[in-house]
Each structure stands twice: as C-alpha cells, then as structure tokens.
CSV table of C-alpha atoms in Angstrom, one decimal:
chain,number,residue,atom,x,y,z
A,1258,MET,CA,43.7,-2.3,-49.6
A,1259,GLY,CA,46.2,-5.2,-49.4
A,1260,SER,CA,48.1,-7.1,-52.0
A,1261,PRO,CA,46.7,-7.8,-55.5
A,1262,GLU,CA,45.7,-11.4,-54.5
A,1263,HIS,CA,43.4,-10.1,-51.9
A,1264,LEU,CA,41.5,-7.5,-53.9
A,1265,ASP,CA,38.2,-9.3,-53.5
A,1266,ALA,CA,38.5,-9.3,-49.7
A,1267,ALA,CA,36.4,-6.7,-47.8
A,1268,PRO,CA,38.5,-3.7,-46.6
A,1269,VAL,CA,39.2,-3.5,-42.9
A,1270,TYR,CA,39.4,-0.1,-41.3
A,1271,ASP,CA,40.9,0.8,-37.9
A,1272,ASN,CA,37.7,2.1,-36.3
A,1273,PRO,CA,37.8,1.5,-32.5
A,1274,VAL,CA,34.3,2.9,-32.1
A,1275,VAL,CA,32.7,0.3,-34.4
A,1276,ASP,CA,34.9,-2.5,-33.0
A,1277,ASN,CA,33.8,-1.8,-29.4
A,1278,GLN,CA,30.1,-1.8,-30.2
A,1279,VAL,CA,28.4,-4.9,-28.8
A,1280,MET,CA,24.8,-5.6,-29.7
A,1281,GLU,CA,22.9,-6.5,-26.5
A,1282,GLU,CA,20.5,-9.3,-26.8
A,1283,ARG,CA,17.0,-8.3,-25.9
A,1284,ASN,CA,15.2,-10.3,-23.2
A,1285,PRO,CA,11.7,-10.9,-24.4
A,1286,THR,CA,10.4,-11.8,-20.9
A,1287,LEU,CA,11.7,-8.5,-19.6
A,1288,ASP,CA,10.1,-6.7,-22.5
A,1289,ILE,CA,6.7,-8.3,-21.8
A,1290,ILE,CA,6.9,-7.5,-18.1
A,1291,GLY,CA,7.8,-3.9,-18.8
A,1292,LEU,CA,5.2,-3.3,-21.4
A,1293,TYR,CA,2.4,-4.8,-19.3
A,1294,ALA,CA,3.5,-2.7,-16.2
A,1295,GLN,CA,3.5,0.4,-18.4
A,1296,VAL,CA,-0.1,-0.3,-19.5
A,1297,ILE,CA,-1.1,-0.6,-15.8
A,1298,VAL,CA,0.7,2.7,-15.0
A,1299,ASP,CA,-1.0,4.5,-17.9
A,1300,THR,CA,-4.4,3.0,-17.0
A,1301,VAL,CA,-4.3,4.0,-13.3
A,1302,ARG,CA,-2.9,7.4,-14.1
A,1303,SER,CA,-5.8,8.0,-16.5
A,1304,LEU,CA,-8.3,7.4,-13.7
A,1305,TYR,CA,-7.1,10.5,-11.9
A,1306,ASP,CA,-6.4,12.7,-14.9
A,1307,THR,CA,-10.0,14.0,-15.2
A,1308,ALA,CA,-10.3,14.9,-11.5
A,1309,GLU,CA,-9.3,18.2,-10.1
A,1310,GLU,CA,-6.2,17.7,-8.0
A,1311,GLU,CA,-6.6,18.8,-4.4
A,1312,PRO,CA,-3.7,20.8,-3.0
A,1313,ASN,CA,-1.2,19.0,-0.7
A,1314,VAL,CA,-2.5,15.6,-1.9
A,1315,VAL,CA,-0.3,13.0,-3.6
A,1316,TYR,CA,-1.7,11.3,-6.7
A,1317,PHE,CA,-0.6,8.1,-8.5
A,1318,GLY,CA,2.8,8.5,-10.2
A,1319,ASN,CA,3.7,11.9,-8.7
A,1320,MET,CA,7.5,12.3,-8.7
A,1321,GLU,CA,9.7,14.1,-6.1
A,1322,ALA,CA,13.0,15.5,-7.4
A,1323,THR,CA,14.7,15.2,-4.0
A,1324,LEU,CA,15.0,12.3,-1.7
A,1325,PRO,CA,13.9,12.4,1.9
A,1326,LYS,CA,16.6,12.9,4.6
A,1327,ARG,CA,18.2,9.6,5.4
A,1328,LYS,CA,17.5,8.0,8.8
A,1329,TYR,CA,19.4,5.5,10.8
A,1330,ALA,CA,18.0,2.0,11.0
A,1331,MET,CA,17.9,2.1,14.8
A,1332,SER,CA,15.9,-1.0,15.7
A,1333,ALA,CA,18.0,-3.6,17.5
A,1334,SER,CA,15.5,-6.4,16.9
A,1335,PHE,CA,12.5,-7.2,14.8
A,1336,ALA,CA,8.8,-7.3,15.8
A,1337,ARG,CA,7.3,-10.7,16.6
A,1338,SER,CA,5.1,-12.6,14.2
A,1339,PRO,CA,1.4,-12.0,14.9
A,1340,TRP,CA,0.9,-15.7,14.9
A,1341,LEU,CA,3.4,-16.1,17.8
A,1342,SER,CA,2.3,-13.0,19.7
A,1343,GLY,CA,-1.4,-13.7,19.4
A,1344,CYS,CA,-2.1,-10.3,17.8
A,1345,LEU,CA,-4.1,-11.5,14.8
A,1346,PRO,CA,-7.0,-9.3,13.7
A,1347,GLN,CA,-10.4,-10.7,14.7
A,1348,PRO,CA,-12.7,-11.8,12.0
A,1349,PRO,CA,-15.9,-9.7,11.5
A,1350,PRO,CA,-19.2,-11.0,12.9
A,1351,ILE,CA,-20.7,-13.7,10.6
A,1352,SER,CA,-24.2,-12.2,10.9
A,1353,LEU,CA,-23.0,-8.8,9.7
A,1354,VAL,CA,-21.1,-10.3,6.8
A,1355,ASN,CA,-24.2,-12.3,5.7
A,1356,LYS,CA,-26.4,-9.2,5.9
A,1357,PHE,CA,-24.0,-7.1,3.9
A,1358,SER,CA,-23.5,-9.9,1.3
A,1359,THR,CA,-27.2,-10.2,0.9
A,1360,TRP,CA,-27.7,-6.4,0.5
A,1361,ILE,CA,-24.9,-5.7,-1.9
A,1362,SER,CA,-25.7,-8.8,-4.1
A,1363,ARG,CA,-29.2,-7.4,-4.9
A,1364,ASP,CA,-29.9,-5.4,-8.1
A,1365,ASN,CA,-29.0,-2.1,-6.5
A,1366,ASP,CA,-26.3,-0.7,-8.8
A,1367,SER,CA,-28.1,2.7,-8.7
A,1368,ASP,CA,-27.3,2.9,-5.0
A,1369,LEU,CA,-23.7,1.8,-5.6
A,1370,ASP,CA,-22.9,3.9,-8.6
A,1371,SER,CA,-21.1,6.6,-6.7
A,1372,LEU,CA,-17.8,7.2,-4.9
A,1373,TRP,CA,-17.8,5.2,-1.7
A,1374,PHE,CA,-14.2,5.1,-0.8
A,1375,GLU,CA,-11.7,8.0,-0.7
A,1376,HIS,CA,-8.4,7.7,1.1
A,1377,LYS,CA,-5.4,10.1,0.9
A,1378,PHE,CA,-2.4,8.3,2.4
A,1379,PRO,CA,0.1,7.6,1.0
A,1380,ARG,CA,-1.6,8.8,-2.1
A,1381,MET,CA,-5.2,9.6,-3.3
A,1382,LEU,CA,-7.3,6.5,-3.7
A,1383,ARG,CA,-10.9,6.6,-5.1
A,1384,VAL,CA,-13.0,3.5,-5.6
A,1385,ASN,CA,-16.5,3.1,-6.9
A,1386,ALA,CA,-18.7,0.6,-4.9
A,1387,VAL,CA,-19.8,-1.1,-8.1
A,1388,CYS,CA,-16.2,-2.2,-8.6
A,1389,VAL,CA,-16.2,-3.7,-5.1
A,1390,LYS,CA,-19.4,-5.6,-5.8
A,1391,GLN,CA,-18.2,-6.9,-9.2
A,1392,GLN,CA,-14.8,-8.0,-7.9
A,1393,PHE,CA,-15.5,-9.3,-4.5
A,1394,PHE,CA,-19.0,-10.7,-5.1
A,1395,GLY,CA,-19.0,-11.2,-8.9
A,1396,ALA,CA,-16.7,-12.7,-11.5
A,1397,HIS,CA,-14.7,-9.7,-12.4
A,1398,PRO,CA,-10.9,-10.0,-11.8
A,1399,LEU,CA,-9.2,-7.8,-9.1
A,1400,ASP,CA,-8.0,-4.5,-10.5
A,1401,HIS,CA,-5.1,-2.4,-9.3
A,1402,GLU,CA,-7.1,0.2,-7.2
A,1403,VAL,CA,-9.4,-2.3,-5.5
A,1404,ALA,CA,-6.3,-4.3,-4.5
A,1405,VAL,CA,-4.8,-1.0,-3.0
A,1406,LEU,CA,-8.1,-0.6,-1.1
A,1407,ALA,CA,-8.0,-4.1,0.4
A,1408,LEU,CA,-4.4,-3.9,1.4
A,1409,ARG,CA,-4.8,-0.5,3.1
A,1410,ARG,CA,-7.7,-1.9,5.2
A,1411,PHE,CA,-5.5,-5.0,6.0
A,1412,ASN,CA,-2.8,-2.6,7.3
A,1413,GLN,CA,-5.3,-0.8,9.5
A,1414,LEU,CA,-6.5,-4.2,10.9
A,1415,ASP,CA,-2.8,-5.2,11.6
A,1416,VAL,CA,-2.2,-1.9,13.5
A,1417,GLU,CA,-5.5,-2.2,15.5
A,1418,ALA,CA,-4.6,-5.8,16.5
A,1419,GLN,CA,-1.3,-4.8,18.2
A,1420,ALA,CA,-1.8,-5.3,21.9
A,1421,VAL,CA,1.6,-4.0,23.0
A,1422,SER,CA,2.8,-1.3,20.6
A,1423,LYS,CA,1.1,-0.1,17.4
A,1424,TYR,CA,4.5,1.2,16.4
A,1425,LEU,CA,6.0,-2.2,15.8
A,1426,LEU,CA,4.7,-4.4,12.9
A,1427,TRP,CA,6.1,-7.8,11.8
A,1428,ARG,CA,5.2,-7.3,8.2
A,1429,GLU,CA,5.2,-4.3,5.8
A,1430,VAL,CA,2.9,-4.8,2.9
A,1431,LEU,CA,3.9,-2.5,0.1
A,1432,GLU,CA,1.1,-1.3,-2.2
A,1433,PRO,CA,0.9,-2.5,-5.8
A,1434,ASP,CA,2.2,0.9,-6.9
A,1435,PHE,CA,5.7,-0.1,-5.8
A,1436,SER,CA,6.0,-3.2,-8.0
A,1437,THR,CA,4.1,-1.6,-10.9
A,1438,HIS,CA,6.5,1.4,-11.0
A,1439,ALA,CA,9.5,-0.9,-10.6
A,1440,LEU,CA,8.6,-3.2,-13.4
A,1441,ALA,CA,7.8,-0.2,-15.7
A,1442,GLY,CA,11.4,0.8,-15.2
A,1443,GLU,CA,10.7,4.0,-13.3
A,1444,LYS,CA,12.9,5.5,-10.5
A,1445,VAL,CA,10.9,4.1,-7.6
A,1446,ALA,CA,12.8,6.0,-4.9
A,1447,HIS,CA,11.5,9.3,-6.4
A,1448,ILE,CA,7.9,8.2,-6.4
A,1449,LYS,CA,6.2,10.4,-3.8
A,1450,ALA,CA,3.8,7.7,-2.6
A,1451,VAL,CA,6.7,5.3,-2.1
A,1452,GLN,CA,8.6,7.8,-0.1
A,1453,LEU,CA,5.6,8.4,2.2
A,1454,GLN,CA,5.0,4.7,2.7
A,1455,ILE,CA,8.6,3.7,3.4
A,1456,ALA,CA,10.5,6.7,4.6
A,1457,HIS,CA,7.6,8.4,6.4
A,1458,ALA,CA,5.7,5.4,7.6
A,1459,HIS,CA,3.6,5.8,10.8
A,1460,HIS,CA,5.4,2.9,12.4
A,1461,ASP,CA,9.0,1.8,12.7
A,1462,ILE,CA,9.6,0.1,9.4
A,1463,THR,CA,13.1,-0.9,10.4
A,1464,ALA,CA,11.5,-3.4,12.8
A,1465,CYS,CA,9.6,-5.2,10.1
A,1466,GLN,CA,11.0,-8.7,9.6
A,1467,THR,CA,9.1,-9.3,6.3
A,1468,PHE,CA,8.2,-7.1,3.4
A,1469,TYR,CA,5.3,-8.3,1.1
A,1470,THR,CA,4.5,-6.8,-2.3
A,1471,PRO,CA,1.7,-7.8,-4.6
A,1472,VAL,CA,2.6,-8.1,-8.3
A,1473,ILE,CA,0.3,-8.0,-11.3
A,1474,LEU,CA,1.8,-9.7,-14.4
A,1475,ASP,CA,0.4,-10.7,-17.7
A,1476,HIS,CA,-0.6,-14.1,-16.4
A,1477,GLY,CA,-2.2,-12.8,-13.2
A,1478,TRP,CA,-1.5,-11.7,-9.7
A,1479,ALA,CA,1.2,-13.0,-7.3
A,1480,ALA,CA,2.9,-11.9,-4.1
A,1481,TYR,CA,6.6,-11.8,-3.1
A,1482,MET,CA,7.9,-11.8,0.4
A,1483,TRP,CA,11.3,-10.7,1.7
A,1484,ASP,CA,12.5,-12.1,5.0
A,1485,MET,CA,15.1,-9.7,6.3
A,1486,ILE,CA,16.5,-12.2,8.9
A,1487,ARG,CA,16.9,-15.3,6.6
A,1488,LYS,CA,17.7,-13.3,3.5
A,1489,GLU,CA,15.0,-15.2,1.6
A,1490,ILE,CA,12.6,-14.2,-1.1
A,1491,HIS,CA,9.4,-16.3,-1.3
A,1492,ILE,CA,7.4,-16.3,-4.5
A,1493,LEU,CA,3.7,-16.9,-3.6
A,1494,ASP,CA,2.1,-17.8,-6.9
A,1495,PRO,CA,-1.6,-18.7,-6.8
A,1496,LEU,CA,-1.2,-20.5,-10.1
A,1497,CYS,CA,1.5,-22.8,-8.8
A,1498,ALA,CA,-0.7,-25.9,-9.3
A,1499,GLN,CA,-1.5,-25.0,-12.9
A,1500,PRO,CA,0.8,-27.2,-15.1
A,1501,VAL,CA,0.1,-25.3,-18.3
A,1502,GLY,CA,2.6,-22.5,-18.8
A,1503,ALA,CA,4.6,-23.3,-15.6
A,1504,GLU,CA,8.0,-22.8,-17.2
A,1505,LYS,CA,7.0,-19.4,-18.6
A,1506,ARG,CA,5.6,-18.3,-15.3
A,1507,HIS,CA,8.7,-19.4,-13.5
A,1508,ALA,CA,10.9,-17.3,-15.9
A,1509,THR,CA,8.6,-14.3,-15.5
A,1510,HIS,CA,8.7,-14.5,-11.8
A,1511,GLN,CA,12.5,-14.7,-11.7
A,1512,GLU,CA,12.9,-11.6,-13.9
A,1513,ALA,CA,10.2,-9.7,-11.9
A,1514,VAL,CA,11.8,-10.6,-8.6
A,1515,SER,CA,15.2,-9.4,-9.7
A,1516,GLN,CA,13.8,-6.0,-10.8
A,1517,ILE,CA,11.7,-5.5,-7.6
A,1518,HIS,CA,14.5,-6.7,-5.4
A,1519,GLU,CA,16.8,-4.0,-6.9
A,1520,ALA,CA,14.2,-1.3,-6.5
A,1521,LEU,CA,13.4,-2.3,-2.9
A,1522,PHE,CA,17.0,-2.1,-1.7
A,1523,SER,CA,17.5,1.0,-3.7
A,1524,CYS,CA,14.8,2.6,-1.6
A,1525,LEU,CA,16.0,1.1,1.7
A,1526,ASN,CA,19.6,2.2,1.1
A,1527,GLU,CA,18.5,5.7,0.0
A,1528,PHE,CA,16.1,6.3,2.9
A,1529,PHE,CA,18.0,4.6,5.7
A,1530,ALA,CA,21.7,4.5,6.7
A,1531,ARG,CA,23.1,1.1,7.8
A,1532,TRP,CA,20.2,-1.1,6.8
A,1533,HIS,CA,20.2,-4.5,8.5
A,1534,CYS,CA,21.4,-6.5,5.5
A,1535,THR,CA,22.8,-6.1,2.0
A,1536,SER,CA,21.0,-6.9,-1.3
A,1537,ASP,CA,23.4,-9.7,-2.3
A,1538,ARG,CA,23.3,-13.5,-1.7
A,1539,TRP,CA,19.5,-13.8,-1.3
A,1540,LYS,CA,17.9,-17.2,-1.7
A,1541,ARG,CA,14.7,-17.6,-3.7
A,1542,LYS,CA,12.0,-20.1,-2.8
A,1543,SER,CA,8.7,-21.0,-4.5
A,1544,PRO,CA,6.5,-22.6,-1.8
A,1545,LYS,CA,3.5,-24.5,-3.1
A,1546,ILE,CA,0.7,-22.4,-1.4
A,1547,THR,CA,-2.2,-24.4,-2.9
A,1548,ARG,CA,-2.9,-27.8,-4.5
A,1549,GLU,CA,-6.0,-26.5,-6.4
A,1550,VAL,CA,-5.9,-25.0,-9.9
A,1551,PHE,CA,-7.0,-21.4,-10.0
A,1552,THR,CA,-7.6,-19.2,-13.1
A,1553,ARG,CA,-6.0,-15.9,-13.9
A,1554,ASP,CA,-9.2,-14.0,-12.9
A,1555,GLU,CA,-9.2,-15.7,-9.5
A,1556,SER,CA,-5.5,-15.0,-8.9
A,1557,GLY,CA,-6.2,-11.5,-7.4
A,1558,MET,CA,-8.3,-12.8,-4.5
A,1559,CYS,CA,-5.8,-15.6,-4.0
A,1560,MET,CA,-3.0,-13.1,-3.7
A,1561,LEU,CA,-4.9,-11.2,-1.0
A,1562,HIS,CA,-5.5,-14.5,0.8
A,1563,ALA,CA,-1.8,-15.4,0.6
A,1564,ILE,CA,-0.6,-12.1,2.0
A,1565,ARG,CA,-3.0,-12.4,4.9
A,1566,HIS,CA,-2.4,-16.0,5.8
A,1567,TYR,CA,1.3,-16.8,4.9
A,1568,ASP,CA,3.4,-16.7,8.0
A,1569,GLY,CA,6.8,-16.9,6.3
A,1570,GLU,CA,6.8,-20.6,6.2
A,1571,LYS,CA,3.4,-21.9,5.3
A,1572,MET,CA,-0.2,-21.0,4.7
A,1573,THR,CA,-2.0,-20.8,8.1
A,1574,TRP,CA,-5.3,-20.9,6.4
A,1575,PRO,CA,-5.5,-23.2,3.3
A,1576,LEU,CA,-5.9,-21.6,-0.1
A,1577,THR,CA,-8.8,-23.6,-1.6
A,1578,LYS,CA,-11.9,-22.8,-3.7
A,1579,GLU,CA,-14.1,-23.2,-0.6
A,1580,LYS,CA,-11.9,-21.1,1.7
A,1581,LEU,CA,-11.6,-18.4,-1.0
A,1582,SER,CA,-15.3,-18.0,-1.4
C-alpha cells in the first residue's frame, strides 16, 4: 500500500489484463448505417417469411456454409464500353409507353392487386403491380424489391444489346442485396444469392471493367462504381446538389464505401484466384451528376437513372427533373 505519507493514494495492482484493455470509441455514423441496413434486411426477409418456400429456390438472406470452388480470373482484357461499341439498348416505342402509362394510371388497382412479377435468379423475387404503379407513376419512394426488379430488367437489356458476344459485359450491376447485407455486417461471401450472381454468373464477370452497386442509406439512395482498370471508386449521389446535410452525407458515403469495398474484394478474392487488382490504394471520386436539387423520395429513380447513363466519366443523359419524368 506504500509508505504512510501516501495512504490516501489509490492502490495500484499489477493486473496486465486490466492494463491492456482499451475502450474502443464507437463510430456513430457506422452505427446508423448498420442499424438502417439491418432494418432493411429484416423488412425484406419478412416479405418472404409467410410464403411457402419452393424447393431448390434461393430466398433473400439464405446462407451457404461452404464457398464455391475458386476459379481463375482468365480474361486477358476487359469488355468495351457499350457507348464506344454502339451496343446500347434501344428505347421502347413511345406509342407503347404512352398506352401503358395511360392504362396503368387509371383507377384500376383491382386489376393490379396481384402478383405480376416472379423471378428466381439469383434469388426469388416477387413484386406486386400496385407497387410498380405507386413507385414509377406515383409519389411513393423506390423500395428494395422494386429496385431489384428494375436492375434485373436492365441486365437483361444489356445482354440482349450485345451484338458480338453476350458473354462479355462492360459493367456488372450488383443487386441491392449485396450492399444491404454488407452494411448490416453480414458475411456477404456466404450469402447464396451473392455467390450465384458473382461466382456463378451467366457471363464472364472477370471481363467486366466496372462494378456498380446501388446503396440505400438513411438519407436516400445512391450508387457506387468500381473501375477495375483505374482503381477508382465513384460515388454517384443524386442529392449532391442539396446543400443541407452535405457534410453528414459525405461522411456516411465514406464509411459505406469502405465497408462495401471490403465486402466486394472479400468475394472476388474468395471466388477467383489471381484477381486483376488488389483492394488497396483505390482513389475515391464524387462527381457532380446533377445540378438540380432532388428529395430523398426521388433519389431511388435518380439512382436507377445514374446506373443506366453514367459511362464511368460523366452522365451521358442529364439527370434533371424533366428527364427523370
């Protein structure tokens, strides 16, 4: 206890366990990102909890204990950009679009209140037509499953537009499942739907120069792009022209990019041997993809527009209120 003149001093014990304990400072931004992603995961999972699961069909959040057999990244070069090769999908006939818009905009919810869309790869997707009407033609914000529906159709259009080889695509658009599971802190490489989309893709994923992933955060939707040649990450934020909350959004994007970047290369290195590049020394860019101020509820459609029309350097079709409508 020491000499008499130090009786009032607190005793000190030789306890290396206590001495080596370091209190980690919690990151409130990471906590918010993780909590919001977990809410999305629980909400989407609940949509399929009541349905009878079909055999041999993957559902949202299904885990796989084992990893797929590792493949070699064999591609010696990357696929060409569709803007350079002239293989962009053709727009639908305007007359057909106008007829469909007029029909679905009528008061016909009784005709739409049923399961219109069911798609089983890479995992089961079911979407009610009322949701499509409310989100594409109404004022409802884009939700997780309708975003998956749109991106799967985009992928089909990309494949159909390839004139030379449908096996080579310039961009790989990961479904929202990837970023949502990553931000929720789950082992993304063991998510069965992720394994099917990346390791068992129907095309040569090692030839993709760019990887896009949509991200839903508490302030709205955004999209991130990885350029495998330039080792650049582009943050495509539809709210980039909104001055209110800009600093908070920037901090949120930086943390989200770090988590998703780690998850992406975890999958690439687990599924492929000798991937083209490593995960370190990547630059981050935040291009201003619009000059107009959009709201949180509009950010979902803006995200879809950005993924379709961002060529890796600029928006090939301006993101404006008029163009979006």
